[in-house]
Short mmCIF file of C-alpha atoms in Angstrom, two decimals:
data_model
loop_
_atom_site.label_atom_id
_atom_site.label_comp_id
_atom_site.label_asym_id
_atom_site.label_seq_id
_atom_site.Cartn_x
_atom_site.Cartn_y
_atom_site.Cartn_z
CA MET A 1 5.40 -5.06 -10.64
CA GLY A 2 6.62 -5.43 -14.12
CA MET A 3 7.92 -9.86 -13.89
CA ASP A 4 8.43 -11.69 -16.68
CA PRO A 5 6.00 -15.10 -15.44
CA PRO A 6 3.52 -14.89 -13.06
CA MET A 7 5.24 -14.95 -9.45
CA GLY A 8 2.97 -18.35 -8.46
CA SER A 9 3.72 -19.77 -12.52
CA ARG A 10 7.22 -19.78 -11.72
CA ASP A 11 7.50 -20.67 -8.00
CA SER A 12 5.67 -24.08 -9.43
CA GLN A 13 8.33 -24.56 -12.80
CA VAL A 14 11.10 -24.51 -10.08
CA ARG A 15 9.65 -27.18 -8.58
CA ILE A 16 9.00 -29.00 -11.53
CA MET A 17 13.02 -28.27 -11.68
CA GLU A 18 13.77 -29.48 -8.72
CA LYS A 19 12.22 -32.86 -8.74
CA THR A 20 13.13 -33.38 -12.14
CA VAL A 21 16.91 -33.13 -10.97
CA ALA A 22 15.94 -35.40 -8.08
CA ASN A 23 14.76 -37.86 -10.01
CA ALA A 24 17.57 -37.69 -12.67
CA GLU A 25 20.22 -37.88 -9.09
CA LYS A 26 18.42 -40.82 -8.10
CA TYR A 27 18.38 -42.71 -11.38
CA PHE A 28 21.69 -42.13 -12.85
CA GLY A 29 23.49 -42.63 -9.02
CA ARG A 30 22.13 -46.16 -9.42
CA PHE A 31 22.80 -46.60 -12.63
CA CYS A 32 25.92 -45.24 -12.31
CA SER A 33 26.38 -47.51 -9.81
CA LEU A 34 25.02 -50.65 -11.04
CA MET A 35 27.30 -49.80 -14.61
CA ALA A 36 30.31 -49.69 -11.83
CA SER A 37 29.46 -53.76 -10.37
CA TYR A 38 28.96 -54.58 -13.59
CA THR A 39 31.73 -53.61 -15.39
CA ARG A 40 33.92 -55.41 -11.85
CA ASN A 41 31.72 -58.55 -12.72
CA VAL A 42 32.88 -58.97 -16.09
CA ALA A 43 36.92 -58.09 -14.80
CA LYS A 44 35.70 -61.21 -12.15
CA LEU A 45 34.96 -63.13 -15.52
CA ARG A 46 38.29 -62.14 -16.80
CA ASP A 47 40.17 -63.16 -13.38
CA LYS A 48 38.08 -66.77 -13.41
CA SER A 49 39.31 -67.06 -17.37
CA ASP A 50 42.33 -66.41 -16.76
CA LEU A 51 42.84 -68.71 -14.19
CA LEU A 52 40.97 -71.55 -16.40
CA VAL A 53 43.79 -70.65 -19.47
CA ARG A 54 46.79 -71.44 -16.64
CA GLN A 55 45.35 -74.20 -15.80
CA LEU A 56 44.52 -75.06 -19.21
CA THR A 57 48.51 -75.37 -20.19
CA ASP A 58 49.55 -76.67 -17.41
CA TYR A 59 47.54 -79.38 -17.98
CA ALA A 60 48.66 -79.64 -21.63
CA ASN A 61 51.81 -80.22 -20.42
CA THR A 62 51.58 -83.42 -18.67
CA GLU A 63 49.79 -84.33 -21.80
CA SER A 64 50.84 -86.20 -25.03
CA PRO A 65 51.59 -84.27 -27.91
CA GLU A 66 48.13 -84.48 -29.74
CA LEU A 67 46.12 -83.38 -26.72
CA ARG A 68 49.25 -80.86 -25.15
CA ASN A 69 48.85 -79.08 -28.76
CA THR A 70 45.22 -79.23 -29.01
CA MET A 71 44.72 -78.27 -25.29
CA LYS A 72 47.43 -75.51 -25.92
CA SER A 73 45.34 -73.89 -29.26
CA PHE A 74 42.01 -74.07 -26.21
CA ALA A 75 43.64 -72.11 -23.99
CA GLU A 76 45.30 -69.37 -26.47
CA GLU A 77 41.98 -69.09 -27.69
CA LEU A 78 40.45 -68.62 -24.36
CA ALA A 79 43.30 -66.47 -23.73
CA LYS A 80 42.24 -63.95 -26.28
CA VAL A 81 38.86 -63.52 -25.81
CA GLN A 82 40.43 -62.50 -21.63
CA ASP A 83 41.97 -59.72 -24.19
CA TYR A 84 38.78 -58.86 -26.04
CA ARG A 85 37.35 -58.53 -22.57
CA GLN A 86 39.84 -56.67 -20.19
CA ALA A 87 39.41 -54.29 -23.40
CA GLU A 88 36.18 -54.64 -22.94
CA ILE A 89 36.90 -53.60 -19.34
CA GLU A 90 38.82 -50.04 -20.11
CA ARG A 91 36.16 -49.42 -22.25
CA LEU A 92 32.98 -49.84 -19.62
CA ASP A 93 34.85 -47.78 -17.62
CA MET A 94 35.74 -44.96 -20.22
CA LYS A 95 32.70 -45.23 -22.48
CA VAL A 96 30.32 -45.84 -19.50
CA VAL A 97 30.31 -45.44 -16.10
CA GLU A 98 33.32 -42.35 -15.48
CA PRO A 99 30.33 -40.44 -18.02
CA LEU A 100 28.00 -41.84 -15.65
CA LYS A 101 29.95 -39.98 -12.93
CA LEU A 102 30.09 -36.63 -14.72
CA TYR A 103 27.28 -36.88 -14.95
CA SER A 104 26.86 -36.94 -11.07
CA ILE A 105 28.78 -33.74 -11.31
CA ARG A 106 26.55 -32.25 -13.28
CA LEU A 107 23.96 -32.73 -11.74
CA LYS A 108 25.42 -30.64 -8.46
CA GLN A 109 25.63 -27.86 -10.84
CA MET A 110 22.46 -27.61 -11.91
CA ARG A 111 21.05 -27.71 -8.23
CA ALA A 112 24.11 -25.43 -6.53
CA GLU A 113 21.62 -22.57 -9.44
CA LEU A 114 18.20 -24.18 -7.80
CA LYS A 115 19.86 -23.67 -4.78
CA ARG A 116 20.69 -19.67 -6.11
CA PHE A 117 17.42 -19.05 -7.32
CA ASN A 118 14.89 -20.11 -4.47
CA ASN A 119 17.48 -17.86 -1.86
CA THR A 120 17.61 -14.82 -4.62
CA ARG A 121 13.77 -15.69 -4.78
CA SER A 122 13.59 -16.32 -0.39
CA ASN A 123 15.41 -12.57 -0.38
CA GLU A 124 12.45 -10.63 -2.33
CA ILE A 125 9.91 -12.33 -0.39
CA LYS A 126 11.10 -10.94 2.50
CA GLN A 127 11.79 -7.42 0.94
CA LEU A 128 8.51 -7.70 -0.55
CA GLU A 129 6.83 -8.01 3.22
CA LYS A 130 8.91 -5.37 4.29
CA LEU A 131 7.37 -2.44 2.60
CA ALA A 132 3.80 -3.95 2.97
CA ARG A 133 4.95 -4.01 6.88
CA LEU A 134 6.28 -0.28 6.46
CA ARG A 135 2.95 0.69 4.73
CA GLN A 136 1.21 -0.27 7.64
CA GLU A 137 2.91 1.11 9.75
CA ALA A 138 3.58 4.81 7.82
CA PRO A 139 0.47 7.18 8.70
CA PRO A 140 -2.34 7.56 6.15
CA HIS A 141 -1.28 9.31 2.29
CA GLN A 142 2.17 9.53 3.40
CA HIS A 143 4.38 8.12 0.60
CA SER A 144 5.95 4.63 1.88
CA SER A 145 9.56 4.32 2.56
CA PRO A 146 11.06 4.89 -0.83
CA GLN A 147 14.51 3.06 0.12
CA ALA A 148 12.25 -0.05 1.36
CA GLU A 149 10.84 0.16 -2.25
CA PHE A 150 13.92 0.17 -4.11
CA SER A 151 14.58 -2.75 -2.34
CA VAL A 152 12.11 -5.05 -3.13
CA HIS A 153 12.68 -3.63 -6.91
CA ARG A 154 16.03 -4.48 -7.08
CA ALA A 155 15.48 -7.79 -5.23
CA ALA A 156 12.75 -8.90 -8.77
CA ALA A 157 14.82 -7.65 -10.68
CA ASP A 158 17.19 -10.13 -8.99
CA THR A 159 14.87 -12.97 -9.04
CA SER A 160 14.17 -11.64 -12.04
CA ARG A 161 18.16 -12.09 -13.91
CA THR A 162 18.76 -15.38 -10.98
CA SER A 163 14.73 -16.83 -12.69
CA LYS A 164 16.08 -16.16 -16.66
CA ARG A 165 19.61 -17.71 -16.11
CA LEU A 166 17.82 -20.75 -14.77
CA GLN A 167 15.70 -21.91 -17.18
CA GLU A 168 18.95 -21.71 -19.27
CA THR A 169 21.16 -23.56 -17.62
CA PHE A 170 17.24 -25.94 -16.83
CA ASP A 171 17.16 -26.52 -21.15
CA CYS A 172 20.73 -26.71 -21.57
CA PHE A 173 20.31 -29.31 -18.99
CA ARG A 174 17.49 -30.63 -20.39
CA ARG A 175 19.00 -31.45 -23.31
CA GLU A 176 22.25 -32.56 -22.18
CA LYS A 177 19.67 -34.99 -20.80
CA LEU A 178 18.51 -37.09 -23.25
CA LYS A 179 21.96 -36.84 -25.08
CA ASP A 180 23.66 -38.40 -22.70
CA VAL A 181 21.38 -41.11 -21.85
CA GLN A 182 21.20 -41.23 -25.04
CA ARG A 183 24.82 -41.27 -26.19
CA ILE A 184 25.90 -43.59 -22.92
CA PHE A 185 23.57 -46.59 -23.06
CA SER A 186 24.49 -46.79 -27.18
CA ASP A 187 28.19 -46.06 -26.09
CA PHE A 188 27.26 -49.62 -23.46
CA VAL A 189 25.98 -51.10 -26.32
CA ALA A 190 28.04 -50.56 -28.99
CA VAL A 191 31.20 -51.59 -26.36
CA GLU A 192 29.57 -54.75 -25.69
CA MET A 193 28.84 -55.91 -29.66
CA ILE A 194 32.16 -55.24 -30.22
CA PHE A 195 33.16 -57.89 -27.46
CA HIS A 196 30.58 -60.54 -28.49
CA ALA A 197 31.10 -60.25 -32.07
CA LYS A 198 35.49 -60.30 -30.88
CA ALA A 199 34.42 -63.10 -28.33
CA LEU A 200 32.24 -65.64 -31.05
CA GLU A 201 34.88 -64.53 -34.15
CA VAL A 202 37.63 -66.49 -31.11
CA TYR A 203 35.38 -69.34 -30.47
CA SER A 204 34.53 -69.83 -33.96
CA ASP A 205 38.80 -71.04 -34.39
CA ALA A 206 38.69 -72.96 -31.12
CA PHE A 207 35.77 -75.17 -32.11
CA ARG A 208 36.90 -75.82 -34.73
CA SER A 209 40.70 -76.32 -33.71
CA LEU A 210 38.63 -78.85 -31.16
CA HIS A 211 36.90 -80.63 -32.82
CA SER A 212 40.17 -80.65 -36.32
CA TYR A 213 41.10 -83.27 -33.41
CA GLY A 214 37.92 -85.23 -33.19
CA SER A 215 38.39 -86.60 -36.81
CA GLY A 216 40.39 -89.74 -37.94
CA LYS A 217 44.18 -88.86 -36.69
CA ASP A 218 44.04 -88.37 -33.60
CA LEU A 219 41.41 -91.16 -33.09
CA GLU A 220 43.69 -93.61 -34.18
CA GLY A 221 46.20 -92.47 -32.46
CA LEU A 222 44.85 -93.10 -29.21
CA SER A 223 43.92 -97.31 -30.34
CA ARG A 224 48.48 -97.63 -29.98
CA PRO A 225 49.75 -98.23 -26.67
CA PRO A 226 51.22 -95.27 -24.65
CA GLY A 227 54.05 -94.70 -25.80
CA MET B 1 55.49 -118.91 -14.29
CA GLY B 2 54.10 -117.75 -17.18
CA MET B 3 53.22 -114.63 -16.42
CA ASP B 4 51.87 -112.37 -19.32
CA PRO B 5 54.39 -109.21 -18.68
CA PRO B 6 58.06 -109.17 -17.15
CA MET B 7 56.09 -108.56 -13.46
CA GLY B 8 58.40 -105.09 -13.60
CA SER B 9 57.25 -103.95 -16.51
CA ARG B 10 53.28 -104.64 -15.33
CA ASP B 11 54.48 -102.56 -11.87
CA SER B 12 56.57 -99.53 -13.84
CA GLN B 13 53.63 -99.88 -16.08
CA VAL B 14 50.83 -99.38 -12.45
CA ARG B 15 52.65 -96.81 -11.11
CA ILE B 16 52.48 -94.40 -14.52
CA MET B 17 48.26 -95.46 -14.68
CA GLU B 18 49.37 -94.26 -10.89
CA LYS B 19 50.19 -91.04 -12.03
CA THR B 20 48.15 -90.63 -14.85
CA VAL B 21 45.07 -90.92 -12.89
CA ALA B 22 45.94 -87.97 -10.17
CA ASN B 23 47.25 -85.87 -12.85
CA ALA B 24 43.89 -86.29 -13.80
CA GLU B 25 41.76 -85.48 -10.85
CA LYS B 26 44.54 -82.78 -9.93
CA TYR B 27 43.42 -81.31 -13.22
CA PHE B 28 39.75 -82.24 -13.81
CA GLY B 29 39.15 -81.15 -9.83
CA ARG B 30 41.06 -78.23 -11.34
CA PHE B 31 38.73 -77.60 -14.34
CA CYS B 32 35.78 -78.30 -12.57
CA SER B 33 36.02 -75.87 -9.28
CA LEU B 34 36.68 -73.13 -11.98
CA MET B 35 34.42 -73.42 -14.37
CA ALA B 36 31.40 -73.80 -11.60
CA SER B 37 32.57 -70.07 -10.14
CA TYR B 38 32.94 -68.75 -14.01
CA THR B 39 29.03 -69.93 -13.99
CA ARG B 40 28.71 -68.15 -10.53
CA ASN B 41 29.90 -65.00 -12.28
CA VAL B 42 27.94 -65.21 -15.16
CA ALA B 43 25.18 -65.82 -12.92
CA LYS B 44 25.89 -62.12 -11.20
CA LEU B 45 26.26 -60.58 -14.27
CA ARG B 46 23.21 -61.56 -15.67
CA ASP B 47 21.57 -60.39 -11.62
CA LYS B 48 23.23 -56.99 -11.56
CA SER B 49 21.31 -55.79 -15.21
CA ASP B 50 18.37 -57.82 -14.14
CA LEU B 51 19.08 -54.64 -10.93
CA LEU B 52 19.77 -52.35 -14.77
CA VAL B 53 17.12 -53.48 -16.29
CA ARG B 54 14.41 -52.89 -13.26
CA GLN B 55 16.01 -49.19 -12.90
CA LEU B 56 15.89 -48.49 -16.84
CA THR B 57 11.84 -49.37 -16.77
CA ASP B 58 11.42 -47.44 -13.18
CA TYR B 59 13.86 -44.73 -15.26
CA ALA B 60 11.79 -44.34 -18.41
CA ASN B 61 8.45 -44.05 -16.95
CA THR B 62 9.48 -40.88 -15.36
CA GLU B 63 10.59 -39.27 -18.58
CA SER B 64 8.61 -37.63 -21.15
CA PRO B 65 6.67 -40.62 -24.02
CA GLU B 66 9.74 -40.44 -26.41
CA LEU B 67 12.67 -41.03 -24.01
CA ARG B 68 9.94 -43.11 -21.83
CA ASN B 69 9.35 -45.42 -25.18
CA THR B 70 12.66 -45.45 -25.98
CA MET B 71 14.32 -45.65 -22.38
CA LYS B 72 11.51 -48.99 -23.05
CA SER B 73 12.17 -50.52 -25.49
CA PHE B 74 16.35 -51.01 -24.65
CA ALA B 75 15.22 -52.31 -21.11
CA GLU B 76 13.17 -55.33 -23.53
CA GLU B 77 16.36 -55.59 -24.95
CA LEU B 78 18.58 -55.75 -22.15
CA ALA B 79 16.14 -57.92 -20.70
CA LYS B 80 16.43 -60.09 -23.65
CA VAL B 81 20.74 -60.72 -23.62
CA GLN B 82 19.84 -61.93 -19.73
CA ASP B 83 17.24 -64.58 -21.12
CA TYR B 84 19.63 -65.08 -22.42
CA ARG B 85 22.60 -65.65 -19.81
CA GLN B 86 19.93 -67.60 -18.14
CA ALA B 87 20.02 -70.20 -21.33
CA GLU B 88 23.96 -70.09 -20.86
CA ILE B 89 24.52 -70.37 -17.20
CA GLU B 90 21.24 -73.35 -17.64
CA ARG B 91 23.86 -74.64 -20.69
CA LEU B 92 26.65 -73.89 -18.35
CA ASP B 93 25.88 -76.15 -15.65
CA MET B 94 24.50 -79.02 -17.54
CA LYS B 95 27.18 -79.25 -20.22
CA VAL B 96 30.34 -78.53 -18.57
CA VAL B 97 29.94 -78.66 -15.10
CA GLU B 98 28.65 -81.45 -14.31
CA PRO B 99 30.11 -83.04 -16.72
CA LEU B 100 33.10 -82.53 -15.53
CA LYS B 101 31.51 -83.49 -11.87
CA LEU B 102 31.45 -87.02 -13.24
CA TYR B 103 34.53 -87.67 -14.48
CA SER B 104 35.97 -86.93 -11.02
CA ILE B 105 32.73 -90.21 -11.06
CA ARG B 106 35.02 -92.12 -12.84
CA LEU B 107 38.26 -91.05 -11.53
CA LYS B 108 37.27 -92.54 -7.90
CA GLN B 109 36.51 -96.14 -9.93
CA MET B 110 39.88 -95.69 -11.68
CA ARG B 111 41.15 -95.40 -8.85
CA ALA B 112 39.31 -98.25 -6.80
CA GLU B 113 40.53 -100.81 -9.57
CA LEU B 114 44.09 -100.04 -8.83
CA LYS B 115 43.72 -100.82 -5.67
CA ARG B 116 42.38 -103.67 -5.97
CA PHE B 117 44.93 -104.71 -8.83
CA ASN B 118 47.79 -103.18 -5.60
CA ASN B 119 46.34 -105.33 -3.52
CA THR B 120 45.93 -108.35 -5.43
CA ARG B 121 50.23 -107.75 -6.29
CA SER B 122 50.86 -107.71 -2.93
CA ASN B 123 48.78 -111.21 -1.76
CA GLU B 124 50.97 -112.75 -4.73
CA ILE B 125 54.18 -111.38 -3.30
CA LYS B 126 53.75 -112.25 0.10
CA GLN B 127 52.21 -116.13 -1.46
CA LEU B 128 55.89 -115.81 -3.40
CA GLU B 129 58.14 -114.25 0.48
CA LYS B 130 55.90 -117.71 2.15
CA LEU B 131 57.05 -120.39 -0.70
CA ALA B 132 60.62 -119.11 -0.48
CA ARG B 133 60.87 -119.29 2.85
CA LEU B 134 59.44 -122.86 3.18
CA ARG B 135 62.16 -124.35 0.11
CA GLN B 136 64.68 -122.78 2.69
CA GLU B 137 63.14 -124.22 5.43
CA ALA B 138 63.20 -127.82 3.60
CA PRO B 139 66.08 -130.59 3.49
CA PRO B 140 68.03 -130.53 0.70
CA HIS B 141 66.38 -132.38 -2.22
CA GLN B 142 62.45 -133.08 -1.11
CA HIS B 143 59.24 -131.55 -2.87
CA SER B 144 58.41 -128.28 -1.72
CA SER B 145 55.13 -127.49 -0.09
CA PRO B 146 52.62 -128.45 -2.56
CA GLN B 147 50.37 -126.60 -0.53
CA ALA B 148 52.42 -122.87 -0.69
CA GLU B 149 53.17 -123.81 -4.50
CA PHE B 150 49.41 -124.46 -5.33
CA SER B 151 48.60 -120.46 -3.56
CA VAL B 152 51.88 -119.13 -5.41
CA HIS B 153 49.92 -120.59 -8.29
CA ARG B 154 46.97 -119.46 -7.78
CA ALA B 155 47.72 -115.33 -5.78
CA ALA B 156 49.65 -114.69 -9.88
CA ALA B 157 46.75 -115.79 -11.68
CA ASP B 158 44.27 -113.27 -9.87
CA THR B 159 47.62 -111.19 -10.51
CA SER B 160 46.90 -112.21 -13.89
CA ARG B 161 43.37 -111.55 -14.33
CA THR B 162 43.40 -107.87 -12.65
CA SER B 163 45.89 -106.88 -14.49
CA LYS B 164 44.25 -107.48 -17.47
CA ARG B 165 40.82 -106.03 -16.34
CA LEU B 166 43.26 -103.39 -15.47
CA GLN B 167 44.59 -103.00 -18.73
CA GLU B 168 41.84 -102.58 -20.03
CA THR B 169 39.75 -100.36 -17.10
CA PHE B 170 42.50 -98.32 -18.10
CA ASP B 171 42.75 -97.69 -21.69
CA CYS B 172 38.75 -97.09 -22.07
CA PHE B 173 39.39 -94.48 -19.57
CA ARG B 174 42.49 -93.39 -21.16
CA ARG B 175 40.36 -93.54 -24.15
CA GLU B 176 37.44 -91.88 -22.70
CA LYS B 177 39.42 -88.74 -20.77
CA LEU B 178 40.26 -87.78 -24.07
CA LYS B 179 37.02 -87.88 -26.05
CA ASP B 180 35.70 -86.10 -22.53
CA VAL B 181 38.09 -83.39 -23.12
CA GLN B 182 36.93 -82.21 -26.37
CA ARG B 183 32.84 -82.59 -26.18
CA ILE B 184 33.45 -80.82 -22.19
CA PHE B 185 35.75 -77.69 -23.88
CA SER B 186 33.71 -77.89 -27.47
CA ASP B 187 30.56 -77.98 -25.39
CA PHE B 188 31.95 -75.01 -23.46
CA VAL B 189 32.52 -73.25 -26.78
CA ALA B 190 29.32 -74.07 -27.86
CA VAL B 191 27.43 -72.46 -24.62
CA GLU B 192 29.36 -69.26 -24.77
CA MET B 193 28.79 -69.36 -28.88
CA ILE B 194 25.80 -69.14 -29.18
CA PHE B 195 25.02 -66.78 -26.24
CA HIS B 196 27.64 -64.18 -27.96
CA ALA B 197 25.71 -65.26 -31.07
CA LYS B 198 22.14 -63.86 -29.47
CA ALA B 199 23.46 -60.70 -27.13
CA LEU B 200 24.79 -60.17 -30.58
CA GLU B 201 21.74 -60.52 -32.50
CA VAL B 202 19.71 -58.57 -29.31
CA TYR B 203 22.39 -55.09 -28.90
CA SER B 204 21.81 -54.87 -32.81
CA ASP B 205 18.70 -54.35 -32.70
CA ALA B 206 19.13 -52.03 -29.47
CA PHE B 207 21.66 -50.18 -31.08
CA ARG B 208 19.47 -49.41 -33.47
CA SER B 209 16.28 -48.25 -31.35
CA LEU B 210 18.16 -46.24 -29.41
CA HIS B 211 19.62 -43.93 -32.87
CA SER B 212 16.40 -43.82 -34.43
CA TYR B 213 15.33 -42.25 -31.57
CA GLY B 214 18.84 -39.37 -31.82
CA SER B 215 17.39 -38.24 -35.70
CA GLY B 216 14.97 -35.20 -36.22
CA LYS B 217 11.57 -35.72 -34.45
CA ASP B 218 12.69 -36.09 -30.71
CA LEU B 219 15.64 -33.78 -30.79
CA GLU B 220 13.11 -31.36 -32.68
CA GLY B 221 10.57 -31.68 -29.46
CA LEU B 222 13.65 -31.21 -27.18
CA SER B 223 13.56 -27.84 -27.92
CA ARG B 224 10.28 -27.08 -27.50
CA PRO B 225 9.41 -26.04 -23.60
CA PRO B 226 8.35 -28.35 -21.78
CA GLY B 227 4.64 -29.06 -21.70
#
């Protein structure tokens, strides 16, 4: 009947596609919910740190000038880290969680394409079965129903066209999937790197400011009676 | 009666001490519970990341060799970050949360010292009142009870001794408090710095490995039909 690839090979290719799409749905669904949950946990860490900043500031206000200044500047550095954490949270949402959500929409589209192909293929099989039945029922040497033969040809052409589109969409999906995996995870890594670099910078300042307090001047003040 | 500082001044000093200890109890209690909560949140972040590592590894095993290798090495780098996070959690517990807990024990000891002084002081006042009563009740020109005078002197000596010890303990407590604040918070900063520095290092490797995959060789493989 002049079909492009042999019927069985095409059906098994479609089964491979279905398996690939189902596998991607499974793992990308998990990546998405884990990344969303990771981001929520970072937000909780920011909340706890914000509370700590507030308590440190309140405490500083109850202390003598030197400890007050040191505690206040420490609280300010800690607050800066939280600003960077807030930026981290927003970037994780935008560059990791959202793209993973969009990805599940792409997977749904891919599923719809597969379903469309399966429907066309079922119709072709139905038409073929009908033609076979008509040929059996017809008297010998009589030409089988031209109408049924036409339906079979039309269904086969449909299947061929849908199959071609499916193959194209799937190739595109496979190509995009690899690019997406790479983009999403390197965006995750980049967002985390920026945060860690900034936090390291701010904590270095905080460390210096806590230690500048430790030396000479401030400890001397301690041995004097309270003012 | 030869008491070292005037009575009223000493009482007001003790009130200042009580306020200082109560204030420290309030804030250090909060720092302790917030730091414990911060540490638990970091542990949750590690748990989520561990789940992500497992899912990435499982996913890698369902993929073609090139994506598999890239995902596996990414999962390995992410696992390394979690090892450093685990070290961070242990250090936060040991160097921040535990010292803050020990601090509340020191504050309880300080409170006990204050209570001891207040009891001694109450006894002195009681003896003084008793002596005053005896003097009023005694006939004019008669020497007041030597027994009661002795009790007053003994109680005053007790108060003086307890007061001196209280002052020493409090000075020590004040000195220790400042050192403790400084030590605990710079330990916190140091623990965080180590983690951020290590995470930055590992993520740099992860970024490179994700990007080495993006260039030439691997993308070429993509345009070939599935094997």
